[in-house]
Each structure stands twice: as C-alpha cells, then as structure tokens.
PDB file of C-alpha atoms in Angstrom:
ATOM      1  CA  THR A   1     -38.697  27.052 143.922  1.00  0.00           C
ATOM      2  CA  GLY A   2     -40.439  23.727 143.319  1.00  0.00           C
ATOM      3  CA  ALA A   3     -43.652  21.771 143.587  1.00  0.00           C
ATOM      4  CA  GLY A   4     -44.774  18.203 144.028  1.00  0.00           C
ATOM      5  CA  LEU A   5     -47.802  15.941 144.189  1.00  0.00           C
ATOM      6  CA  SER A   6     -48.262  13.024 146.534  1.00  0.00           C
ATOM      7  CA  ARG A   7     -51.155  10.736 147.345  1.00  0.00           C
ATOM      8  CA  ILE A   8     -52.322   8.131 149.825  1.00  0.00           C
ATOM      9  CA  VAL A   9     -53.054   4.721 148.291  1.00  0.00           C
ATOM     10  CA  ASP A  10     -54.308   1.940 150.591  1.00  0.00           C
ATOM     11  CA  GLY A  11     -52.799   3.799 153.518  1.00  0.00           C
ATOM     12  CA  VAL A  12     -49.419   4.200 151.816  1.00  0.00           C
ATOM     13  CA  HIS A  13     -48.052   7.696 151.166  1.00  0.00           C
ATOM     14  CA  GLU A  14     -46.311   7.975 147.779  1.00  0.00           C
ATOM     15  CA  VAL A  15     -44.916  10.697 145.522  1.00  0.00           C
ATOM     16  CA  VAL A  16     -46.820  11.089 142.244  1.00  0.00           C
ATOM     17  CA  GLU A  17     -44.854  13.841 140.513  1.00  0.00           C
ATOM     18  CA  ALA A  18     -42.398  16.655 141.180  1.00  0.00           C
ATOM     19  CA  SER A  19     -41.219  19.676 139.248  1.00  0.00           C
ATOM     20  CA  ASP A  20     -37.573  18.561 139.419  1.00  0.00           C
ATOM     21  CA  ALA A  21     -35.203  16.239 141.257  1.00  0.00           C
ATOM     22  CA  ASP A  22     -34.756  18.638 144.179  1.00  0.00           C
ATOM     23  CA  ALA A  23     -38.519  18.970 144.673  1.00  0.00           C
ATOM     24  CA  ARG A  24     -38.891  15.178 144.534  1.00  0.00           C
ATOM     25  CA  GLU A  25     -36.285  14.877 147.275  1.00  0.00           C
ATOM     26  CA  VAL A  26     -38.229  17.299 149.470  1.00  0.00           C
ATOM     27  CA  GLU A  27     -41.448  15.391 148.731  1.00  0.00           C
ATOM     28  CA  LEU A  28     -39.741  12.176 149.813  1.00  0.00           C
ATOM     29  CA  LEU A  29     -38.723  13.828 153.085  1.00  0.00           C
ATOM     30  CA  GLN A  30     -42.396  13.940 154.029  1.00  0.00           C
ATOM     31  CA  VAL A  31     -42.837  10.282 153.097  1.00  0.00           C
ATOM     32  CA  THR A  32     -39.784   9.038 154.999  1.00  0.00           C
ATOM     33  CA  ASN A  33     -40.219  11.300 158.035  1.00  0.00           C
ATOM     34  CA  ALA A  34     -44.007  10.846 158.199  1.00  0.00           C
ATOM     35  CA  ASP A  35     -44.595  14.522 158.895  1.00  0.00           C
ATOM     36  CA  GLY A  36     -44.846  17.740 156.929  1.00  0.00           C
ATOM     37  CA  PRO A  37     -47.397  20.109 155.367  1.00  0.00           C
ATOM     38  CA  CYS A  38     -48.653  17.501 152.908  1.00  0.00           C
ATOM     39  CA  LEU A  39     -49.804  15.113 155.638  1.00  0.00           C
ATOM     40  CA  GLU A  40     -51.346  17.954 157.640  1.00  0.00           C
ATOM     41  CA  ALA A  41     -53.300  19.151 154.582  1.00  0.00           C
ATOM     42  CA  ILE A  42     -54.576  15.635 153.895  1.00  0.00           C
ATOM     43  CA  ALA A  43     -55.594  15.066 157.528  1.00  0.00           C
ATOM     44  CA  SER A  44     -57.276  18.458 157.980  1.00  0.00           C
ATOM     45  CA  TYR A  45     -58.788  18.856 154.478  1.00  0.00           C
ATOM     46  CA  ARG A  46     -57.396  22.406 154.615  1.00  0.00           C
ATOM     47  CA  PRO A  47     -54.306  24.138 153.200  1.00  0.00           C
ATOM     48  CA  ALA A  48     -51.244  23.887 155.448  1.00  0.00           C
ATOM     49  CA  LEU A  49     -49.229  27.060 154.959  1.00  0.00           C
ATOM     50  CA  GLU A  50     -45.889  27.751 156.586  1.00  0.00           C
ATOM     51  CA  PRO A  51     -43.976  30.891 155.527  1.00  0.00           C
ATOM     52  CA  ASP A  52     -40.932  30.182 157.726  1.00  0.00           C
ATOM     53  CA  LEU A  53     -39.746  26.619 158.336  1.00  0.00           C
ATOM     54  CA  ALA A  54     -37.151  27.898 160.819  1.00  0.00           C
ATOM     55  CA  SER A  55     -39.818  29.352 163.110  1.00  0.00           C
ATOM     56  CA  ASP A  56     -40.754  27.744 166.428  1.00  0.00           C
ATOM     57  CA  ARG A  57     -44.251  27.215 165.030  1.00  0.00           C
ATOM     58  CA  ALA A  58     -42.933  25.203 162.082  1.00  0.00           C
ATOM     59  CA  LEU A  59     -40.586  23.161 164.262  1.00  0.00           C
ATOM     60  CA  ASP A  60     -43.510  22.320 166.549  1.00  0.00           C
ATOM     61  CA  ARG A  61     -45.734  21.353 163.599  1.00  0.00           C
ATOM     62  CA  TRP A  62     -43.230  19.275 161.603  1.00  0.00           C
ATOM     63  CA  PRO A  63     -40.009  18.835 163.605  1.00  0.00           C
ATOM     64  CA  ARG A  64     -38.355  16.321 161.274  1.00  0.00           C
ATOM     65  CA  PHE A  65     -39.505  17.770 157.946  1.00  0.00           C
ATOM     66  CA  ALA A  66     -38.846  21.423 158.835  1.00  0.00           C
ATOM     67  CA  ARG A  67     -35.219  20.777 159.743  1.00  0.00           C
ATOM     68  CA  ALA A  68     -34.539  18.446 156.817  1.00  0.00           C
ATOM     69  CA  ALA A  69     -36.120  20.823 154.282  1.00  0.00           C
ATOM     70  CA  ALA A  70     -34.179  23.790 155.681  1.00  0.00           C
ATOM     71  CA  ASP A  71     -30.959  21.791 155.256  1.00  0.00           C
ATOM     72  CA  ARG A  72     -31.820  21.652 151.536  1.00  0.00           C
ATOM     73  CA  GLY A  73     -32.443  25.372 151.220  1.00  0.00           C
ATOM     74  CA  ILE A  74     -36.246  25.246 151.473  1.00  0.00           C
ATOM     75  CA  VAL A  75     -37.439  27.864 153.954  1.00  0.00           C
ATOM     76  CA  ALA A  76     -41.205  27.972 153.264  1.00  0.00           C
ATOM     77  CA  ALA A  77     -43.751  25.295 152.320  1.00  0.00           C
ATOM     78  CA  TYR A  78     -47.426  25.368 151.389  1.00  0.00           C
ATOM     79  CA  ALA A  79     -49.645  22.291 150.918  1.00  0.00           C
ATOM     80  CA  PHE A  80     -53.139  22.040 149.424  1.00  0.00           C
ATOM     81  CA  PRO A  81     -55.303  18.921 149.795  1.00  0.00           C
ATOM     82  CA  LEU A  82     -56.478  16.994 146.747  1.00  0.00           C
ATOM     83  CA  ILE A  83     -60.139  16.291 147.477  1.00  0.00           C
ATOM     84  CA  THR A  84     -62.389  14.129 145.337  1.00  0.00           C
ATOM     85  CA  GLY A  85     -65.641  12.473 146.304  1.00  0.00           C
ATOM     86  CA  GLY A  86     -65.408  14.112 149.710  1.00  0.00           C
ATOM     87  CA  VAL A  87     -62.113  12.336 150.438  1.00  0.00           C
ATOM     88  CA  ALA A  88     -58.618  13.856 150.666  1.00  0.00           C
ATOM     89  CA  ILE A  89     -56.488  11.591 148.461  1.00  0.00           C
ATOM     90  CA  GLY A  90     -53.248  13.556 148.437  1.00  0.00           C
ATOM     91  CA  ALA A  91     -51.737  17.015 148.346  1.00  0.00           C
ATOM     92  CA  LEU A  92     -50.166  19.605 146.072  1.00  0.00           C
ATOM     93  CA  ASP A  93     -47.029  21.004 147.728  1.00  0.00           C
ATOM     94  CA  ILE A  94     -45.270  24.232 146.831  1.00  0.00           C
ATOM     95  CA  TYR A  95     -41.767  24.972 148.141  1.00  0.00           C
ATOM     96  CA  SER A  96     -39.866  28.240 148.336  1.00  0.00           C
ATOM     97  CA  ALA A  97     -36.299  29.294 149.009  1.00  0.00           C
ATOM     98  CA  VAL A  98     -37.663  32.676 150.143  1.00  0.00           C
ATOM     99  CA  ARG A  99     -39.597  33.197 153.383  1.00  0.00           C
ATOM    100  CA  GLY A 100     -43.032  34.759 153.210  1.00  0.00           C
ATOM    101  CA  ASN A 101     -46.755  34.206 152.872  1.00  0.00           C
ATOM    102  CA  LEU A 102     -48.576  33.509 149.632  1.00  0.00           C
ATOM    103  CA  ASP A 103     -50.998  36.266 148.681  1.00  0.00           C
ATOM    104  CA  ASP A 104     -54.727  35.537 148.449  1.00  0.00           C
ATOM    105  CA  GLY A 105     -54.610  35.196 144.675  1.00  0.00           C
ATOM    106  CA  ASP A 106     -51.813  32.629 144.849  1.00  0.00           C
ATOM    107  CA  VAL A 107     -53.759  30.604 147.415  1.00  0.00           C
ATOM    108  CA  GLU A 108     -56.919  30.663 145.280  1.00  0.00           C
ATOM    109  CA  ASN A 109     -54.968  29.608 142.194  1.00  0.00           C
ATOM    110  CA  ALA A 110     -53.260  26.777 144.057  1.00  0.00           C
ATOM    111  CA  ILE A 111     -56.634  25.497 145.300  1.00  0.00           C
ATOM    112  CA  ILE A 112     -57.906  25.380 141.701  1.00  0.00           C
ATOM    113  CA  LEU A 113     -54.769  23.529 140.559  1.00  0.00           C
ATOM    114  CA  ALA A 114     -55.171  21.085 143.463  1.00  0.00           C
ATOM    115  CA  ASP A 115     -58.754  20.425 142.329  1.00  0.00           C
ATOM    116  CA  LEU A 116     -57.559  19.740 138.789  1.00  0.00           C
ATOM    117  CA  ALA A 117     -54.818  17.443 140.066  1.00  0.00           C
ATOM    118  CA  ALA A 118     -57.323  15.568 142.247  1.00  0.00           C
ATOM    119  CA  LEU A 119     -59.570  14.984 139.248  1.00  0.00           C
ATOM    120  CA  ALA A 120     -56.662  13.789 137.103  1.00  0.00           C
ATOM    121  CA  ILE A 121     -55.286  11.438 139.761  1.00  0.00           C
ATOM    122  CA  ASP A 122     -58.742  10.100 140.640  1.00  0.00           C
ATOM    123  CA  GLN A 123     -59.324   9.191 136.990  1.00  0.00           C
ATOM    124  CA  GLY A 124     -55.834   7.809 136.488  1.00  0.00           C
ATOM    125  CA  GLN A 125     -55.015  10.461 133.890  1.00  0.00           C
ATOM    126  CA  TRP A 126     -52.078  12.284 135.459  1.00  0.00           C
ATOM    127  CA  SER A 127     -50.387  13.115 132.153  1.00  0.00           C
ATOM    128  CA  ALA A 128     -51.851  16.425 131.015  1.00  0.00           C
ATOM    129  CA  ALA A 129     -50.485  19.916 131.634  1.00  0.00           C
ATOM    130  CA  ILE A 130     -52.254  23.246 131.200  1.00  0.00           C
ATOM    131  CA  ASP A 131     -49.850  25.743 129.680  1.00  0.00           C
ATOM    132  CA  GLY A 132     -50.218  29.316 128.523  1.00  0.00           C
ATOM    133  CA  VAL A 133     -53.434  30.159 130.337  1.00  0.00           C
ATOM    134  CA  SER A 134     -54.232  33.083 132.562  1.00  0.00           C
ATOM    135  CA  VAL A 135     -55.572  32.032 135.951  1.00  0.00           C
ATOM    136  CA  SER A 136     -58.962  33.211 137.210  1.00  0.00           C
ATOM    137  CA  ALA A 137     -60.129  32.068 140.638  1.00  0.00           C
ATOM    138  CA  GLU A 138     -63.607  30.745 141.331  1.00  0.00           C
ATOM    139  CA  SER A 139     -65.179  29.744 144.625  1.00  0.00           C
ATOM    140  CA  ALA A 140     -64.806  26.062 145.498  1.00  0.00           C
ATOM    141  CA  GLU A 141     -68.079  25.969 147.442  1.00  0.00           C
ATOM    142  CA  PRO A 142     -70.997  24.562 145.380  1.00  0.00           C
ATOM    143  CA  TRP A 143     -73.567  26.671 147.225  1.00  0.00           C
ATOM    144  CA  ALA A 144     -71.805  29.867 146.128  1.00  0.00           C
ATOM    145  CA  TYR A 145     -72.732  29.391 142.467  1.00  0.00           C
ATOM    146  CA  PRO A 146     -75.913  30.701 140.760  1.00  0.00           C
ATOM    147  CA  ALA A 147     -78.625  28.357 139.490  1.00  0.00           C
ATOM    148  CA  VAL A 148     -77.263  28.286 135.925  1.00  0.00           C
ATOM    149  CA  VAL A 149     -74.079  26.594 137.184  1.00  0.00           C
ATOM    150  CA  HIS A 150     -76.054  23.867 138.941  1.00  0.00           C
ATOM    151  CA  ASN A 151     -78.228  23.426 135.850  1.00  0.00           C
ATOM    152  CA  ALA A 152     -75.121  23.071 133.695  1.00  0.00           C
ATOM    153  CA  SER A 153     -73.597  20.609 136.173  1.00  0.00           C
ATOM    154  CA  GLY A 154     -76.759  18.517 135.967  1.00  0.00           C
ATOM    155  CA  MET A 155     -76.574  18.476 132.166  1.00  0.00           C
ATOM    156  CA  ILE A 156     -72.888  17.548 132.213  1.00  0.00           C
ATOM    157  CA  SER A 157     -73.621  14.811 134.748  1.00  0.00           C
ATOM    158  CA  GLU A 158     -76.215  13.279 132.432  1.00  0.00           C
ATOM    159  CA  GLN A 159     -74.167  13.723 129.256  1.00  0.00           C
ATOM    160  CA  LEU A 160     -70.958  12.222 130.631  1.00  0.00           C
ATOM    161  CA  HIS A 161     -72.559   9.740 133.046  1.00  0.00           C
ATOM    162  CA  ILE A 162     -70.679  11.107 136.044  1.00  0.00           C
ATOM    163  CA  GLY A 163     -71.753  12.293 139.487  1.00  0.00           C
ATOM    164  CA  PRO A 164     -72.887  15.885 140.101  1.00  0.00           C
ATOM    165  CA  ASP A 165     -69.827  16.735 142.210  1.00  0.00           C
ATOM    166  CA  GLU A 166     -67.472  15.581 139.471  1.00  0.00           C
ATOM    167  CA  ALA A 167     -69.574  17.414 136.888  1.00  0.00           C
ATOM    168  CA  LEU A 168     -69.166  20.671 138.804  1.00  0.00           C
ATOM    169  CA  LEU A 169     -65.435  20.089 139.113  1.00  0.00           C
ATOM    170  CA  ARG A 170     -65.254  19.320 135.370  1.00  0.00           C
ATOM    171  CA  LEU A 171     -67.052  22.600 134.666  1.00  0.00           C
ATOM    172  CA  ARG A 172     -64.653  24.520 136.911  1.00  0.00           C
ATOM    173  CA  ALA A 173     -61.629  22.841 135.333  1.00  0.00           C
ATOM    174  CA  SER A 174     -62.835  23.707 131.837  1.00  0.00           C
ATOM    175  CA  ALA A 175     -63.481  27.318 132.832  1.00  0.00           C
ATOM    176  CA  PHE A 176     -59.973  27.500 134.288  1.00  0.00           C
ATOM    177  CA  ALA A 177     -58.393  26.085 131.114  1.00  0.00           C
ATOM    178  CA  MET A 178     -60.405  28.420 128.869  1.00  0.00           C
ATOM    179  CA  ASP A 179     -59.793  31.485 131.069  1.00  0.00           C
ATOM    180  CA  ARG A 180     -63.534  32.050 131.468  1.00  0.00           C
ATOM    181  CA  SER A 181     -65.765  32.405 134.488  1.00  0.00           C
ATOM    182  CA  VAL A 182     -67.687  29.321 135.609  1.00  0.00           C
ATOM    183  CA  THR A 183     -70.996  31.174 135.261  1.00  0.00           C
ATOM    184  CA  ASP A 184     -70.213  32.285 131.708  1.00  0.00           C
ATOM    185  CA  LEU A 185     -69.236  28.779 130.647  1.00  0.00           C
ATOM    186  CA  ALA A 186     -72.283  27.290 132.377  1.00  0.00           C
ATOM    187  CA  SER A 187     -74.548  29.642 130.420  1.00  0.00           C
ATOM    188  CA  ASP A 188     -73.155  28.261 127.156  1.00  0.00           C
ATOM    189  CA  VAL A 189     -73.679  24.691 128.360  1.00  0.00           C
ATOM    190  CA  VAL A 190     -77.304  25.359 129.334  1.00  0.00           C
ATOM    191  CA  ALA A 191     -77.920  27.160 126.017  1.00  0.00           C
ATOM    192  CA  ARG A 192     -76.400  24.109 124.251  1.00  0.00           C
ATOM    193  CA  LYS A 193     -73.722  26.270 122.638  1.00  0.00           C
ATOM    194  CA  LEU A 194     -71.043  24.123 124.265  1.00  0.00           C
ATOM    195  CA  ARG A 195     -70.803  20.461 125.196  1.00  0.00           C
ATOM    196  CA  LEU A 196     -67.941  19.240 127.346  1.00  0.00           C
ATOM    197  CA  GLU A 197     -66.281  16.112 126.020  1.00  0.00           C
ATOM    198  CA  SER A 198     -65.479  13.079 128.115  1.00  0.00           C
ATOM    199  CA  TRP A 199     -61.830  13.147 129.134  1.00  0.00           C
ATOM    200  CA  THR A 200     -61.792   9.357 129.331  1.00  0.00           C
ATOM    201  CA  GLU A 201     -62.574   9.144 125.600  1.00  0.00           C
ATOM    202  CA  ARG A 202     -59.759  11.379 124.382  1.00  0.00           C
ATOM    203  CA  GLY A 203     -57.288   9.697 122.086  1.00  0.00           C
TER     204      GLY A 203
END
C-alpha cells in the first residue's frame, strides 16, 4: 500500500521520504507517537514484522501506532533497519491494507533495498531510484561470500578510497542494479573487466 524511510539524526527521529502523502502520514505517526515498527527495527538491528496490527501482539508492541495506523486503513506493517558502519541510522517501512506475512523472497528483497537506502542516506545522496530491474537476493553476511568477493571488495576499497564494509555494500548494490549475482560481478572486478565508478563523482 505504501512505503517510507525515516532516520535518526542527533537523536531526533525524522521522515526522509515516503511513497505518497498517506504513507508520509503513517510515517509521521511513528515520529509523533514515539513507537512503531520503525523504532523497534532501529533499536534491535532486526526487521520488525507485524502482519496484523489489530492483534493483541501488535497492540502490546506498539499500542499508539497500531491503533492510529489501523484508523487510517493500514492493517500490517514491516520495518527493516538501515545499517551502515555497524550503526542503525533509520528504517525502511512497508505498509499494507491487507493482513498477512511477507514471503521469504519479499523479506530478502526488502533487506537489500534497506541496504541501498542506508548507503544513499549515509552519503547524502538520497535522490536516485532503481527502476526496471529484476530483484535477486544475496546474503547480507560478509562471511557467507567466497574469496573472490572479498578480493573484489578489497580492490574496490582501494580504487574508491572507501572502507571494506562500504566496498562490499557497493558491490552488492551494483549486482542488485545489474541483476547479476555478487560472485559473478566480483569475478569481473578481480579480472579487471569491470571497474565500479565513484558515486560521489557522478555529475
């Protein structure tokens, strides 16, 4: 039904973007009521998923937000933390007018989008959209990748003068945008068939 991004800046919770006016209003409910899935995701560093905001569980978790969102026709909410540099800086929220759980693929895709949003917000470049791409999910855990991915991350780190964690995230983001696996893209980087450009230098 809608989606929104919010972040914590100097201890202040603020809305960054929303898919429409209704979604922005629901985002602001979490800011004004100081509870909701977004804040739980940021505090726990884990997705906060609630398929039924009218349930006793939801009312116990977020008593003010759950009731206010339901009054606006939102019956399910799912939040994914934006993590960069080991710190949760905000959350990607997804709202639904239909009760139910997200499937595993939807959760994996949302985690990737949250990673991309975290990178964009961290670098002050929240202006780009990725349209017309098919989504392929990759593991978010660095240890789960083969050696070629770590080698490629090291090369990207040196080439772009960024940290290794950001280099890995940059590699994952590029693979997502190109609809390729991280390992496949990393192989091209190591073989010097592909060089990732610095996003900060784009005109």
